[in-house]
Coordinates of C-alpha atoms in Angstrom, one line a residue:
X1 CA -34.6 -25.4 -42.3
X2 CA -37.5 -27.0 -40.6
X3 CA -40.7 -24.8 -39.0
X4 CA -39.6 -26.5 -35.8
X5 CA -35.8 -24.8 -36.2
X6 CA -37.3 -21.1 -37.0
X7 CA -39.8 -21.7 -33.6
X8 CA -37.7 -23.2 -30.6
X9 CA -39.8 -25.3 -28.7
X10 CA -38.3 -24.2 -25.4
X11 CA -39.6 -21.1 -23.8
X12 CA -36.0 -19.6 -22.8
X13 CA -34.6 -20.6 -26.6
X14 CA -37.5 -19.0 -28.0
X15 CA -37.4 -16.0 -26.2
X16 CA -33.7 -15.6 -26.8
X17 CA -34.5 -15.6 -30.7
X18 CA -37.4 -13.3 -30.3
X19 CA -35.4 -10.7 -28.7
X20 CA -32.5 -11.0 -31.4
X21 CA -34.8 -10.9 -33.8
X22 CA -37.5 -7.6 -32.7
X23 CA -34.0 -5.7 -32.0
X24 CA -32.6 -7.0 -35.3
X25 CA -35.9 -5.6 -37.2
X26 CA -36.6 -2.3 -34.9
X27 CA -32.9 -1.2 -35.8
X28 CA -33.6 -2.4 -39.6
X29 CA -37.2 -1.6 -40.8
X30 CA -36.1 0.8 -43.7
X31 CA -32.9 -0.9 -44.7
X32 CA -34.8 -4.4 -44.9
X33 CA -38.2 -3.2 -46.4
X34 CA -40.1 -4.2 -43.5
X35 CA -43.9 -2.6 -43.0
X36 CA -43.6 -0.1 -40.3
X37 CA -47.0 0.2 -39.6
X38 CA -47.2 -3.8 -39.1
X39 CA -44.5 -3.5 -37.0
X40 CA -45.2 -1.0 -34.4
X41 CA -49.3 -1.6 -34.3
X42 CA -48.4 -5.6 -34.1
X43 CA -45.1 -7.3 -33.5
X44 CA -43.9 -4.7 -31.5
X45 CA -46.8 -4.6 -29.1
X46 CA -46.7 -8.5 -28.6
X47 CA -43.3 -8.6 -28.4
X48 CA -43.5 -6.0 -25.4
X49 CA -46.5 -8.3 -23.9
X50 CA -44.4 -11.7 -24.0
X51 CA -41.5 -10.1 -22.5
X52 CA -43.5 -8.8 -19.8
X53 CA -45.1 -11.8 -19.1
X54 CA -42.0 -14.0 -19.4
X55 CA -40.4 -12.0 -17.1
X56 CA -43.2 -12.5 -14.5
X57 CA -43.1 -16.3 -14.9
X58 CA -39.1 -16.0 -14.3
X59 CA -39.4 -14.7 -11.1
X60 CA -40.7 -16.5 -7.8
X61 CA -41.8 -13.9 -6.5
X62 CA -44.6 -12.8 -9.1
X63 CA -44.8 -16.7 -10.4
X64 CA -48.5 -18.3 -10.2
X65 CA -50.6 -20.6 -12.1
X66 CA -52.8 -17.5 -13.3
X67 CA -49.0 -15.6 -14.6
X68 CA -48.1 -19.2 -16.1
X69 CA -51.6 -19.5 -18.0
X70 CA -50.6 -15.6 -19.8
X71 CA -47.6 -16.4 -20.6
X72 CA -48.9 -19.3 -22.5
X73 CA -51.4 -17.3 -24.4
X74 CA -49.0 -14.3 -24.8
X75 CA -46.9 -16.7 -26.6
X76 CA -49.3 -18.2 -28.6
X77 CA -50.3 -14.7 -29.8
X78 CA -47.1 -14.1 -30.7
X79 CA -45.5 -17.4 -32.3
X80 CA -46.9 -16.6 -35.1
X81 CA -45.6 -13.0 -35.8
X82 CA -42.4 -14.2 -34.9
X83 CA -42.8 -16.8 -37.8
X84 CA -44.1 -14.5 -40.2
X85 CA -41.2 -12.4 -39.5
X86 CA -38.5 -15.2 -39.9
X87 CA -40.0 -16.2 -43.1
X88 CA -40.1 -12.8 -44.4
X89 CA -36.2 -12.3 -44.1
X90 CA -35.4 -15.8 -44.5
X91 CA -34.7 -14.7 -49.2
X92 CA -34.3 -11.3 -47.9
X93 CA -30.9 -10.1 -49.5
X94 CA -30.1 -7.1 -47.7
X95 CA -29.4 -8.5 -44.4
X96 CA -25.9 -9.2 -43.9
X97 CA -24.5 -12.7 -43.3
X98 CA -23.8 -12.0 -39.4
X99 CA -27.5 -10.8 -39.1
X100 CA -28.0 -14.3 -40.9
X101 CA -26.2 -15.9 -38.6
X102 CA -28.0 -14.4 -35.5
X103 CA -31.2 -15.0 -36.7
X104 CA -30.4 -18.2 -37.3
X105 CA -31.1 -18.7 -40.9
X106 CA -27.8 -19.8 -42.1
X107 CA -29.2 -22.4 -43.4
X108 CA -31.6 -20.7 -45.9
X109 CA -30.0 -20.5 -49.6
X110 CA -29.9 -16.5 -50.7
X111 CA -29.7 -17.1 -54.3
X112 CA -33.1 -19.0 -54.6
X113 CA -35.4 -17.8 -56.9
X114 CA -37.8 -15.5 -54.7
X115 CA -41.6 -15.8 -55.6
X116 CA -42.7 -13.8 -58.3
X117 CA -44.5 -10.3 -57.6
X118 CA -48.4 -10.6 -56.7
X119 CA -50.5 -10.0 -59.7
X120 CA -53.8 -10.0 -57.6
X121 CA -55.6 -7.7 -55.9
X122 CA -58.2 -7.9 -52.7
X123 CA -61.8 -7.9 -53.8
X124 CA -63.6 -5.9 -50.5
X125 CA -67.3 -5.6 -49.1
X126 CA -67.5 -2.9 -46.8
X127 CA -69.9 -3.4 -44.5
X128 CA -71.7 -0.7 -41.5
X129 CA -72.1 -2.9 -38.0
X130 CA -72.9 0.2 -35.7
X131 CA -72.4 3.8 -35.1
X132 CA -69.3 4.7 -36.4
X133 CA -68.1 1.5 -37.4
X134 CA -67.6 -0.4 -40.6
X135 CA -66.4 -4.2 -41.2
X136 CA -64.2 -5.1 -44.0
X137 CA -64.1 -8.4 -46.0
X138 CA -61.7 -9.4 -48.7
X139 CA -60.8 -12.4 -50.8
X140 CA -58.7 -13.1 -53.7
X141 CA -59.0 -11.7 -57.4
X142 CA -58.1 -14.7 -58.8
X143 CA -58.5 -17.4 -56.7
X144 CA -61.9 -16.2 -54.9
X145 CA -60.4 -17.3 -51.4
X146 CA -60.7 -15.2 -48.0
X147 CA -57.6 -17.0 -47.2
X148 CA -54.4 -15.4 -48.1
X149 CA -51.8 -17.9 -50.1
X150 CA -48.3 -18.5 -48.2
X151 CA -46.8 -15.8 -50.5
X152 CA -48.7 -12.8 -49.3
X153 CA -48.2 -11.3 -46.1
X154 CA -51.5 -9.1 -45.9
X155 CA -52.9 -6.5 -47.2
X156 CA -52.2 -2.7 -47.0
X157 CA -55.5 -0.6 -46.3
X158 CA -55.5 3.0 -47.6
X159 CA -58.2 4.9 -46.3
X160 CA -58.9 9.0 -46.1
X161 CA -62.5 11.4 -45.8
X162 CA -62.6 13.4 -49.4
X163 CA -64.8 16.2 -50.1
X164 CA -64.0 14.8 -54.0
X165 CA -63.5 11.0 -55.6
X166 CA -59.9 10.4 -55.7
X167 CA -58.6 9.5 -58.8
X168 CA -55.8 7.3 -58.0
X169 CA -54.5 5.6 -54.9
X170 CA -51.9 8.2 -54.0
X171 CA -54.7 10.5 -53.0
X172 CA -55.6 8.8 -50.6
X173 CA -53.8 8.3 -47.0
X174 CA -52.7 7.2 -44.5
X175 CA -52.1 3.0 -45.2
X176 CA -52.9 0.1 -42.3
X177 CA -51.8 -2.9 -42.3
X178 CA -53.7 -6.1 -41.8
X179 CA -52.7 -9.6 -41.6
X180 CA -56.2 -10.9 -41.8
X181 CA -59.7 -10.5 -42.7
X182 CA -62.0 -9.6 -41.6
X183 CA -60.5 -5.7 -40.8
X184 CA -62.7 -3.7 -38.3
X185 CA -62.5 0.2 -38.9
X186 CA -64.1 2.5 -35.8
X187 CA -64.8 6.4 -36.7
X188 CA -65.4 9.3 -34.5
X189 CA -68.8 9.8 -34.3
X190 CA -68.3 13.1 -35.6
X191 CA -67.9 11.8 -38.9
X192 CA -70.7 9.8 -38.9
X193 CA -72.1 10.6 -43.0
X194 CA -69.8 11.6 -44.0
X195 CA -67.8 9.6 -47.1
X196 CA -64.4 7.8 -46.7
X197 CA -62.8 6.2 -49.8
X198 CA -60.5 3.2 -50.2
X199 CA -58.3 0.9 -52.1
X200 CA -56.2 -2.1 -50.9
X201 CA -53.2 -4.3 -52.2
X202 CA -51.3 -7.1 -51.0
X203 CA -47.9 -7.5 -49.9
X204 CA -45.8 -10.2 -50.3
X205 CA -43.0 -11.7 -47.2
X206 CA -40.4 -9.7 -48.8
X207 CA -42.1 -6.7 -48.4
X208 CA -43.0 -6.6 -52.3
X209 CA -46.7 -4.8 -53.3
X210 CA -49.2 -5.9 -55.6
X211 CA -51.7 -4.3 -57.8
X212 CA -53.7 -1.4 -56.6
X213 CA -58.0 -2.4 -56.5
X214 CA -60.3 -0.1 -57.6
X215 CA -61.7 2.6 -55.8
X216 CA -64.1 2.0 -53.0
X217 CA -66.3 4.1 -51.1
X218 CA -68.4 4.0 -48.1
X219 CA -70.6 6.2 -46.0
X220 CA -69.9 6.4 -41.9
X221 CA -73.0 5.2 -40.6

């Protein structure tokens, strides 16, 4: 299947495969491996705004050049979550063949051989930019590159103010999700010096994790 067949150029067929497809993944987050935390603090969120903003272009009454120009953007913004998304499931073999079907990727081959599992990890600078708030940068172990290959979806950002090093990665919670770099981190400014530790891994389009990095730790400026 084509990039043009996953994205309907049409507004109205896009938006009817958008909606199939965020009600699809609310109902199925656990059952198809999906990130929750990517999907509440991103493709729900512009899924909510491109609704609301198709809706107002729909109706004469609320219809205006200004309403037309956001729904543009607010599809824009969202095009390519909903492509993400769609290529993420499109190997996935725990959806059933009548979710295929309604998601329109009937014509995507289950018995392909998926990609293999990441064996690289994010290399991170963390960086202070102001009270409070600290900038992240990653690239590639192996390849050296900010950006990410088509196999990776992003990277999962484990963070969490220790009185004590961690030793491993499961000391150190909660996880964000980030499908780009660079990752902007804002603390209260009751924290300020105060010493938050991390590590980071990436995360394939079938929901599959890679190697832990090390250890990182930073102080709140």
């Amino acid at each position: 299947m084509e990039e043009k067949k996953l994205i309907p150029r049409k507004d109205a067929d896009f938006h009817i495969r958008q909606k199939r497809l965020h009600t699809l993944a609310d109902a199925n987050i656990a059952l198809w491996g999906l990130d929750p935390v990517w999907m509440a603090g991103t493709f729900d969120p512009a899924a909510d705004h491109w609704d609301s903003k198709y809706a107002a272009y729909l109706d004469p009454q609320t219809r205006t050049p200004l309403i037309t120009a956001e729904k543009n953007a607010a599809r824009k913004a969202y095009e390519p979550d909903v492509s993400l998304l769609l290529k993420g499931l499109r190997y996935n073999t725990r959806l059933t063949e009548d979710q295929r079907l309604e998601l329109g990727l009937t014509d995507y081959d289950t018995s392909h051989t998926p990609p293999s599992v990441l064996h690289s990890y994010p290399v991170v600078v963390v960086t202070p930019i102001g009270p409070g708030q600290l900038r992240l940068d990653w690239h590639d172990s192996l390849t050296g590159k900010k950006s990410k290959s088509h196999l990776v979806h992003g990277c999962e950002v484990r963070k969490a103010i220790l009185p004590v090093p961690p030793k491993s990665a499961e000391e150190i919670l909660p996880s964000e999700f980030s499908t780009r770099t660079p990752y902007f981190l804002e603390f209260d400014l009751s924290l300020r010096g105060q010493t938050v530790y991390f590590c980071f891994r990436w995360e394939d389009t079938r929901g599959r994790k890679g190697p832990w990095s090390g250890i990182l730790s930073a102080i709140i400026p």
